[in-house]
């Protein structure tokens, strides 16, 4: 079991040289771990002070208000710095470039002031089979003193050949039909500009090549660059009046090719008080293609 503490979050300029090195043929370095085993490791920062400039930039690009509070998705973004270091420093069994972010869950137990000093820790968890390979989680916990104030789970898929890989018809295809939004529904249409991937990468530190430019995205099988999933989740939440404590689960569906126009349709958030749960979805504004499916549960 590896337990590693950092004085501050590792910077991208320190991490990316290690990421590049991890992609090169191994010569006397660390070998990949077994594909059925995740490393037992926890990386943490015991005194995490939010960079106000970065936070302000994040609010601006995602649409969050400057209200003195940490946006619900911000700690998920900060935790990626520790995640990348865990994948390159531990005996991580999968290729980083082959990972697909398929789902994300965040739970806010109370509102968190942007002036608070907190601690963050990230661990590997829950390796399991998927019909297209292997899935695993990064679990992040944020504490104020001894109190758990925020927690999140990011689920990734490592695509691999499986027994069902050769059968395209092994599972029935789901037909998604975009509902008509009524006047009481949560409803918003917004443009996603061509450069959103590059701009978001500078703020989040996530410079995955599929988000940066059409040329680099084509090398990984995409016709154009695609938007970050966590940006699309944040953009959806930024237009919602969320309660004090809640959980937001999302599944990432078809990628948003850049540029695009997308349409957010969901339940009126007033239903949270009565039912305790609301749902929302993000579609292409031009057709029924789904990009994101989300659920909010009040705690």
CSV table of C-alpha atoms in Angstrom, one decimal, residues 97-236:
chain,number,residue,atom,x,y,z
A,97,UNK,CA,-3.9,7.2,-23.9
A,98,UNK,CA,-6.5,4.4,-24.2
A,99,UNK,CA,-8.7,5.5,-21.2
A,100,UNK,CA,-12.2,6.8,-21.8
A,101,UNK,CA,-14.0,8.9,-19.1
A,102,UNK,CA,-17.4,7.2,-19.0
A,103,UNK,CA,-19.1,8.5,-15.8
A,104,UNK,CA,-18.6,10.9,-12.9
A,105,UNK,CA,-20.3,11.4,-9.6
A,106,UNK,CA,-19.9,14.2,-7.1
A,107,UNK,CA,-21.4,14.7,-3.7
A,108,UNK,CA,-21.4,18.0,-1.9
A,109,UNK,CA,-22.2,17.6,1.8
A,110,UNK,CA,-22.3,21.3,2.4
A,111,UNK,CA,-21.4,24.6,0.7
A,112,UNK,CA,-17.7,25.1,0.7
A,113,UNK,CA,-16.2,28.6,0.8
A,114,UNK,CA,-13.4,29.3,-1.6
A,115,UNK,CA,-11.3,30.7,1.3
A,116,UNK,CA,-11.3,27.3,3.2
A,117,UNK,CA,-8.2,25.3,3.5
A,118,UNK,CA,-9.1,21.6,3.0
A,119,UNK,CA,-7.3,18.3,2.5
A,120,UNK,CA,-7.8,16.0,-0.5
A,121,UNK,CA,-7.0,12.3,-1.0
A,122,UNK,CA,-7.4,10.2,-4.1
A,123,UNK,CA,-7.4,6.4,-4.4
A,124,UNK,CA,-7.9,3.7,-7.0
A,125,UNK,CA,-11.0,1.5,-6.5
A,126,UNK,CA,-13.4,-1.0,-8.0
A,127,UNK,CA,-11.7,-2.6,-10.9
A,128,UNK,CA,-14.4,-4.6,-12.9
A,129,UNK,CA,-15.2,-6.2,-16.2
A,130,UNK,CA,-16.9,-4.3,-19.0
A,131,UNK,CA,-18.2,-5.7,-22.3
A,132,UNK,CA,-15.6,-3.5,-24.0
A,133,UNK,CA,-12.7,-4.0,-21.6
A,134,UNK,CA,-12.0,-3.0,-18.0
A,135,UNK,CA,-13.5,-0.2,-15.8
A,136,UNK,CA,-12.1,1.3,-12.7
A,137,UNK,CA,-12.7,4.3,-10.4
A,138,UNK,CA,-10.7,7.1,-9.0
A,139,UNK,CA,-12.3,8.0,-5.6
A,140,UNK,CA,-11.6,11.5,-4.2
A,141,UNK,CA,-12.5,12.7,-0.7
A,142,UNK,CA,-12.2,16.3,0.5
A,143,UNK,CA,-12.1,17.2,4.2
A,144,UNK,CA,-12.4,20.3,6.2
A,145,UNK,CA,-10.7,19.4,9.4
A,146,UNK,CA,-12.2,16.0,10.3
A,147,UNK,CA,-15.5,16.6,8.3
A,148,UNK,CA,-16.0,15.0,4.9
A,149,UNK,CA,-17.4,17.9,2.8
A,150,UNK,CA,-17.1,16.7,-0.7
A,151,UNK,CA,-16.5,13.3,-2.5
A,152,UNK,CA,-16.4,12.2,-6.0
A,153,UNK,CA,-15.9,9.2,-8.3
A,154,UNK,CA,-14.5,9.3,-11.8
A,155,UNK,CA,-15.1,6.1,-13.8
A,156,UNK,CA,-12.7,5.2,-16.7
A,157,UNK,CA,-12.9,2.5,-19.3
A,158,UNK,CA,-9.8,0.8,-20.7
A,159,UNK,CA,-10.8,-0.6,-24.1
A,160,UNK,CA,-9.6,-4.2,-24.6
A,161,UNK,CA,-10.6,-7.2,-26.6
A,162,UNK,CA,-13.2,-9.4,-24.8
A,163,UNK,CA,-15.2,-12.5,-25.6
A,164,UNK,CA,-18.0,-10.2,-26.8
A,165,UNK,CA,-15.8,-7.8,-28.7
A,166,UNK,CA,-16.3,-9.5,-32.0
A,167,UNK,CA,-20.1,-9.5,-31.8
A,168,UNK,CA,-21.6,-6.1,-32.7
A,169,UNK,CA,-25.1,-7.4,-32.1
A,170,UNK,CA,-24.4,-8.9,-28.7
A,171,UNK,CA,-26.5,-6.1,-27.1
A,172,UNK,CA,-29.6,-4.4,-28.4
A,173,UNK,CA,-29.0,-0.8,-29.4
A,174,UNK,CA,-30.7,1.8,-27.3
A,175,UNK,CA,-32.9,4.3,-29.1
A,176,UNK,CA,-32.7,7.8,-27.6
A,177,UNK,CA,-35.4,10.3,-28.4
A,178,UNK,CA,-35.0,13.8,-27.3
A,179,UNK,CA,-38.1,15.0,-25.3
A,180,UNK,CA,-39.9,18.2,-26.1
A,181,UNK,CA,-39.2,20.7,-23.4
A,182,UNK,CA,-42.2,22.3,-21.7
A,183,UNK,CA,-42.3,25.8,-20.2
A,184,UNK,CA,-41.7,24.4,-16.7
A,185,UNK,CA,-38.7,22.3,-17.6
A,186,UNK,CA,-35.1,23.1,-17.2
A,187,UNK,CA,-34.1,24.1,-20.7
A,188,UNK,CA,-31.1,25.9,-22.3
A,189,UNK,CA,-29.4,25.9,-25.6
A,190,UNK,CA,-25.8,27.0,-25.8
A,191,UNK,CA,-22.9,27.1,-28.3
A,192,UNK,CA,-19.8,25.0,-27.8
A,193,UNK,CA,-16.9,26.9,-29.6
A,194,UNK,CA,-14.2,25.1,-31.6
A,195,UNK,CA,-11.5,26.3,-29.1
A,196,UNK,CA,-13.2,25.3,-25.9
A,197,UNK,CA,-11.0,22.2,-25.5
A,198,UNK,CA,-7.8,24.3,-25.7
A,199,UNK,CA,-9.1,27.0,-23.4
A,200,UNK,CA,-10.4,24.5,-20.8
A,201,UNK,CA,-7.2,22.5,-20.9
A,202,UNK,CA,-5.2,25.6,-19.9
A,203,UNK,CA,-7.4,25.9,-16.8
A,204,UNK,CA,-8.0,22.3,-15.9
A,205,UNK,CA,-4.6,20.9,-16.8
A,206,UNK,CA,-6.2,18.2,-18.9
A,207,UNK,CA,-4.3,18.4,-22.2
A,208,UNK,CA,-5.6,15.1,-23.7
A,209,UNK,CA,-4.9,15.4,-27.4
A,210,UNK,CA,-8.5,14.4,-28.3
A,211,UNK,CA,-9.6,17.8,-26.9
A,212,UNK,CA,-6.9,20.1,-28.4
A,213,UNK,CA,-7.3,20.1,-32.2
A,214,UNK,CA,-8.9,18.2,-35.0
A,215,UNK,CA,-5.5,17.1,-36.3
A,216,UNK,CA,-4.5,15.5,-33.0
A,217,UNK,CA,-8.0,14.1,-32.4
A,218,UNK,CA,-8.0,12.3,-35.7
A,219,UNK,CA,-5.0,10.3,-34.6
A,220,UNK,CA,-7.3,8.7,-32.0
A,221,UNK,CA,-10.2,8.1,-34.3
A,222,UNK,CA,-12.3,11.2,-33.9
A,223,UNK,CA,-13.2,13.3,-36.9
A,224,UNK,CA,-12.9,16.5,-34.9
A,225,UNK,CA,-11.7,17.6,-31.5
A,226,UNK,CA,-14.2,16.8,-28.7
A,227,UNK,CA,-15.2,18.8,-25.6
A,228,UNK,CA,-14.1,17.6,-22.2
A,229,UNK,CA,-16.8,15.6,-20.4
A,230,UNK,CA,-16.3,17.5,-17.2
A,231,UNK,CA,-16.7,20.8,-18.9
A,232,UNK,CA,-20.1,19.7,-20.3
A,233,UNK,CA,-21.2,18.5,-16.8
A,234,UNK,CA,-20.0,21.8,-15.2
A,235,UNK,CA,-21.8,23.9,-17.9
A,236,UNK,CA,-25.0,22.1,-17.2
